[in-house]
Amino acid sequence: MRILLFGPPGVGKGTQADLLSKEYNFTKFSTGDFLRGQISLSSPLGIEVKAYIERGSLVPDDIIMRLVRIFLSENRDGNIIFDGFPRTMNQALMLEKVLGEVDMSVDFAVELHLDEEEIMRRLLSRQHCPHCGKIYNNVTDIQENGGICSTCGHTLMKRIDDDEAIIKRRIKVYEEETKPLVDYYKSKHVYRSIDASGSRDEVFNKISEIINEYTDKK
Ligand code: ADP
Ligand code: ZN
């Protein structure tokens, strides 16, 4: 089964992709996490993509598709959750082609919705642990524990692109580049829309319903 999670920044795609991959044995592929990993390693790829990410622009499609092809060649069983990919029509068409080559397709494209005010609130308070990856979204939690990860004790950090002006730009890029995927996946009858303003568990339950309905029918 192939699921895509998309939506503007800050809607909780990464959090939900983690929860779903644990619950349903999906392999998660997050292009954003992968690219940030390359940046922190200062690999040639990381150096190439750093400036795009820091200014809130998309990384060019050819780079992204190279990564996706490698990932798919290593994950042939096909239980995959894509987090933050595809992000352009071109990426969506290329994904369809690459999956088609191994007789696969996208089963669900789930769009998570949230209004801009809440996106700002969440992202401006977001910090993460660079060691274990845990995400903290609650300003009071962060202050109470002195900015230290409660799981592993490392100092929490902010993502460099979680800055007000850059968040605005990422939202705009979403509207311009990614929003056309809604009509595309509607035409393929795999589009689902979910309100992401609830708690982590509420959103998780809504996505689970979609997956369960699908697996029950099989
Ligand atoms: P968010 O959805 O919160 O913006 P991500 O971690 O998914 O966070 O993405 C962070 C950045 O990584 C994007 O702003 C973009 O520069 C780059 N990126 C991630 N995925 C893609 C993709 N599929 N295509 C192009 N750029 C991408
Ligand atoms: Zn930690």
Tab-separated table of C-alpha atoms and ligand atoms in Angstrom:
chain	number	residue	atom	x	y	z
A	1	MET	CA	0.000	0.000	0.000
A	2	ARG	CA	1.245	3.483	-0.882
A	3	ILE	CA	0.032	6.499	1.059
A	4	LEU	CA	1.026	10.110	0.493
A	5	LEU	CA	0.694	12.729	3.202
A	6	PHE	CA	0.670	16.286	1.976
A	7	GLY	CA	-0.399	19.682	3.233
A	8	PRO	CA	1.169	23.023	4.139
A	9	PRO	CA	4.095	23.190	6.568
A	10	GLY	CA	3.296	22.622	10.226
A	11	VAL	CA	0.213	20.450	9.787
A	12	GLY	CA	1.906	17.448	11.392
A	13	LYS	CA	2.741	15.298	8.367
A	14	GLY	CA	5.981	14.033	9.882
A	15	THR	CA	4.393	13.234	13.252
A	16	GLN	CA	1.536	11.334	11.621
A	17	ALA	CA	3.867	9.510	9.236
A	18	ASP	CA	5.876	8.284	12.238
A	19	LEU	CA	2.786	7.095	14.091
A	20	LEU	CA	1.388	5.358	11.010
A	21	SER	CA	4.622	3.651	10.095
A	22	LYS	CA	4.800	2.148	13.594
A	23	GLU	CA	1.158	1.069	13.690
A	24	TYR	CA	0.926	-0.356	10.176
A	25	ASN	CA	4.473	-1.356	9.295
A	26	PHE	CA	4.920	1.175	6.576
A	27	THR	CA	8.355	2.316	5.599
A	28	LYS	CA	8.336	6.077	5.922
A	29	PHE	CA	10.062	8.174	3.313
A	30	SER	CA	10.364	11.816	4.296
A	31	THR	CA	12.194	13.868	1.696
A	32	GLY	CA	12.539	16.749	4.201
A	33	ASP	CA	14.123	14.563	6.920
A	34	PHE	CA	16.405	12.944	4.380
A	35	LEU	CA	17.579	16.303	3.011
A	36	ARG	CA	18.139	17.743	6.518
A	37	GLY	CA	20.175	14.624	7.362
A	38	GLN	CA	22.378	15.276	4.334
A	39	ILE	CA	22.809	18.916	5.373
A	40	SER	CA	23.938	17.964	8.862
A	41	LEU	CA	26.437	15.498	7.349
A	42	SER	CA	27.682	18.243	4.984
A	43	SER	CA	27.554	15.694	2.164
A	44	PRO	CA	27.808	16.953	-1.439
A	45	LEU	CA	24.021	16.583	-1.727
A	46	GLY	CA	23.519	18.428	1.571
A	47	ILE	CA	25.687	21.302	0.371
A	48	GLU	CA	23.731	21.420	-2.894
A	49	VAL	CA	20.287	21.629	-1.252
A	50	LYS	CA	21.029	23.774	1.818
A	51	ALA	CA	20.306	27.178	0.257
A	52	TYR	CA	16.941	26.073	-1.143
A	53	ILE	CA	15.733	24.793	2.213
A	54	GLU	CA	16.996	27.791	4.168
A	55	ARG	CA	15.019	30.201	2.040
A	56	GLY	CA	11.872	28.058	1.983
A	57	SER	CA	12.050	27.158	-1.721
A	58	LEU	CA	11.627	23.708	-3.154
A	59	VAL	CA	14.617	21.580	-3.998
A	60	PRO	CA	14.710	20.942	-7.789
A	61	ASP	CA	12.625	18.012	-9.013
A	62	ASP	CA	15.532	16.146	-10.601
A	63	ILE	CA	17.344	15.903	-7.251
A	64	ILE	CA	14.197	14.730	-5.488
A	65	MET	CA	13.439	12.122	-8.146
A	66	ARG	CA	16.970	10.723	-7.923
A	67	LEU	CA	16.388	10.118	-4.197
A	68	VAL	CA	12.973	8.600	-4.751
A	69	ARG	CA	14.273	6.158	-7.343
A	70	ILE	CA	16.994	4.975	-4.977
A	71	PHE	CA	14.502	4.655	-2.145
A	72	LEU	CA	12.049	2.644	-4.260
A	73	SER	CA	14.747	0.313	-5.544
A	74	GLU	CA	15.556	-0.516	-1.909
A	75	ASN	CA	11.913	-0.906	-0.807
A	76	ARG	CA	10.337	-3.290	-3.227
A	77	ASP	CA	7.684	-4.692	-0.890
A	78	GLY	CA	5.832	-1.429	-1.447
A	79	ASN	CA	4.325	-0.628	1.955
A	80	ILE	CA	5.305	3.002	1.905
A	81	ILE	CA	4.200	6.245	3.461
A	82	PHE	CA	5.534	9.324	1.663
A	83	ASP	CA	5.856	12.392	3.885
A	84	GLY	CA	6.219	15.662	1.988
A	85	PHE	CA	6.548	14.068	-1.433
A	86	PRO	CA	5.362	14.650	-4.130
A	87	ARG	CA	5.254	18.420	-3.863
A	88	THR	CA	4.900	19.440	-7.497
A	89	MET	CA	2.809	18.140	-10.409
A	90	ASN	CA	5.993	17.076	-12.094
A	91	GLN	CA	7.007	14.962	-9.068
A	92	ALA	CA	3.526	13.407	-8.957
A	93	LEU	CA	3.691	12.421	-12.617
A	94	MET	CA	7.177	11.006	-12.227
A	95	LEU	CA	6.101	9.040	-9.156
A	96	GLU	CA	3.228	7.541	-11.095
A	97	LYS	CA	5.604	6.504	-13.834
A	98	VAL	CA	8.222	4.984	-11.521
A	99	LEU	CA	5.582	3.074	-9.521
A	100	GLY	CA	3.918	1.947	-12.748
A	101	GLU	CA	7.178	0.324	-13.835
A	102	VAL	CA	6.820	-2.123	-10.917
A	103	ASP	CA	3.017	-2.423	-11.214
A	104	MET	CA	2.249	-0.203	-8.268
A	105	SER	CA	0.234	2.962	-7.761
A	106	VAL	CA	-0.764	5.460	-5.072
A	107	ASP	CA	-3.625	4.127	-2.924
A	108	PHE	CA	-4.320	7.314	-0.959
A	109	ALA	CA	-3.208	10.906	-1.136
A	110	VAL	CA	-4.185	12.467	2.181
A	111	GLU	CA	-4.168	16.233	2.483
A	112	LEU	CA	-3.972	17.666	6.023
A	113	HIS	CA	-5.585	21.098	6.512
A	114	LEU	CA	-4.861	23.821	9.026
A	115	ASP	CA	-5.419	27.576	8.966
A	116	GLU	CA	-2.481	29.918	8.625
A	117	GLU	CA	-2.731	31.325	12.146
A	118	GLU	CA	-2.473	27.874	13.706
A	119	ILE	CA	0.371	26.925	11.348
A	120	MET	CA	2.308	29.983	12.541
A	121	ARG	CA	1.562	29.263	16.169
A	122	ARG	CA	2.737	25.667	15.893
A	123	LEU	CA	5.842	26.313	13.840
A	124	LEU	CA	7.055	29.320	15.798
A	125	SER	CA	6.914	27.291	19.012
A	126	ARG	CA	8.307	24.102	17.470
A	127	GLN	CA	11.633	22.755	18.638
A	128	HIS	CA	13.176	19.378	18.062
A	129	CYS	CA	15.844	17.193	19.570
A	130	PRO	CA	18.719	16.903	17.102
A	131	HIS	CA	19.726	13.608	18.723
A	132	CYS	CA	16.531	11.500	18.907
A	133	GLY	CA	14.286	13.565	16.602
A	134	LYS	CA	11.502	14.114	19.158
A	135	ILE	CA	9.382	17.165	18.338
A	136	TYR	CA	8.209	19.652	20.980
A	137	ASN	CA	5.391	22.021	20.146
A	138	ASN	CA	4.336	23.393	23.455
A	139	VAL	CA	6.110	26.548	24.589
A	140	THR	CA	5.430	25.867	28.275
A	141	ASP	CA	6.779	22.297	28.057
A	142	ILE	CA	9.956	23.605	26.500
A	143	GLN	CA	10.422	26.273	29.170
A	144	GLU	CA	9.673	23.921	32.052
A	145	ASN	CA	12.349	21.456	31.072
A	146	GLY	CA	14.866	24.208	30.298
A	147	GLY	CA	15.016	23.422	26.596
A	148	ILE	CA	16.339	19.904	27.205
A	149	CYS	CA	14.965	16.738	25.572
A	150	SER	CA	13.046	14.736	28.179
A	151	THR	CA	13.862	11.495	26.375
A	152	CYS	CA	17.599	11.755	25.854
A	153	GLY	CA	18.842	14.950	27.549
A	154	HIS	CA	20.143	16.795	24.488
A	155	THR	CA	19.572	20.519	23.978
A	156	LEU	CA	16.531	21.306	21.817
A	157	MET	CA	16.914	23.268	18.585
A	158	LYS	CA	14.766	25.208	16.149
A	159	ARG	CA	14.665	24.380	12.462
A	160	ILE	CA	16.348	27.125	10.465
A	161	ASP	CA	13.309	27.443	8.165
A	162	ASP	CA	10.875	27.893	11.089
A	163	ASP	CA	11.190	31.662	10.903
A	164	GLU	CA	8.110	33.830	10.319
A	165	ALA	CA	9.044	35.215	6.889
A	166	ILE	CA	10.268	31.823	5.676
A	167	ILE	CA	7.146	30.055	6.952
A	168	LYS	CA	5.043	32.540	4.951
A	169	ARG	CA	7.089	31.735	1.895
A	170	ARG	CA	6.710	27.952	2.446
A	171	ILE	CA	2.926	28.388	2.693
A	172	LYS	CA	2.922	30.384	-0.558
A	173	VAL	CA	5.060	27.752	-2.290
A	174	TYR	CA	2.577	25.139	-1.082
A	175	GLU	CA	-0.370	27.039	-2.544
A	176	GLU	CA	1.371	27.579	-5.866
A	177	GLU	CA	3.299	24.367	-6.434
A	178	THR	CA	1.603	21.646	-4.396
A	179	LYS	CA	-2.081	22.594	-4.340
A	180	PRO	CA	-2.609	21.420	-7.971
A	181	LEU	CA	-2.087	17.868	-6.678
A	182	VAL	CA	-5.553	18.051	-5.098
A	183	ASP	CA	-7.304	17.994	-8.475
A	184	TYR	CA	-4.871	15.489	-9.859
A	185	TYR	CA	-5.456	12.956	-7.062
A	186	LYS	CA	-9.194	13.669	-7.098
A	187	SER	CA	-9.220	12.661	-10.752
A	188	LYS	CA	-7.497	9.399	-9.743
A	189	HIS	CA	-10.108	8.853	-6.982
A	190	VAL	CA	-7.477	8.538	-4.257
A	191	TYR	CA	-7.761	12.003	-2.692
A	192	ARG	CA	-8.796	12.339	0.967
A	193	SER	CA	-8.958	15.514	3.013
A	194	ILE	CA	-8.457	15.682	6.775
A	195	ASP	CA	-8.811	18.476	9.320
A	196	ALA	CA	-5.492	18.600	11.186
A	197	SER	CA	-6.566	21.039	13.902
A	198	GLY	CA	-7.305	18.277	16.418
A	199	SER	CA	-4.870	16.500	18.708
A	200	ARG	CA	-2.191	14.152	17.438
A	201	ASP	CA	-4.365	11.146	18.324
A	202	GLU	CA	-7.519	12.586	16.753
A	203	VAL	CA	-5.754	13.159	13.451
A	204	PHE	CA	-4.132	9.739	13.672
A	205	ASN	CA	-7.532	8.081	14.188
A	206	LYS	CA	-8.963	9.824	11.131
A	207	ILE	CA	-6.154	8.597	8.900
A	208	SER	CA	-6.408	5.112	10.427
A	209	GLU	CA	-10.092	4.992	9.485
A	210	ILE	CA	-9.156	5.530	5.847
A	211	ILE	CA	-6.552	2.780	5.973
A	212	ASN	CA	-8.814	0.338	7.816
A	213	GLU	CA	-11.672	0.900	5.421
A	214	TYR	CA	-9.364	0.126	2.546
A	215	THR	CA	-7.837	-3.012	4.084
A	216	ASP	CA	-11.279	-4.316	5.149
A	217	LYS	CA	-12.451	-4.117	1.553
A	218	LYS	CA	-9.528	-6.181	0.289
B	1	ADP	P1	7.477	21.265	5.804
B	1	ADP	O1	6.432	20.469	5.105
B	1	ADP	O2	7.136	21.570	7.217
B	1	ADP	O3	7.892	22.496	5.043
B	1	ADP	P2	9.583	19.301	5.139
B	1	ADP	O4	10.541	18.721	6.095
B	1	ADP	O5	8.644	18.370	4.449
B	1	ADP	O6	8.793	20.400	5.984
B	1	ADP	O7	10.367	20.129	4.018
B	1	ADP	C1	11.342	21.087	4.339
B	1	ADP	C2	11.991	21.635	3.058
B	1	ADP	O8	12.660	20.578	2.361
B	1	ADP	C3	11.041	22.230	2.023
B	1	ADP	O9	10.752	23.591	2.313
B	1	ADP	C4	11.858	22.056	0.732
B	1	ADP	O10	12.869	23.023	0.616
B	1	ADP	C5	12.545	20.723	0.939
B	1	ADP	N1	11.752	19.579	0.395
B	1	ADP	C6	11.236	18.551	1.112
B	1	ADP	N2	10.564	17.696	0.319
B	1	ADP	C7	10.651	18.198	-0.946
B	1	ADP	C8	10.150	17.784	-2.216
B	1	ADP	N3	9.420	16.675	-2.357
B	1	ADP	N4	10.428	18.571	-3.281
B	1	ADP	C9	11.167	19.684	-3.165
B	1	ADP	N5	11.662	20.137	-2.004
B	1	ADP	C10	11.418	19.404	-0.901
B	2	ZN	ZN	16.125	13.541	22.364
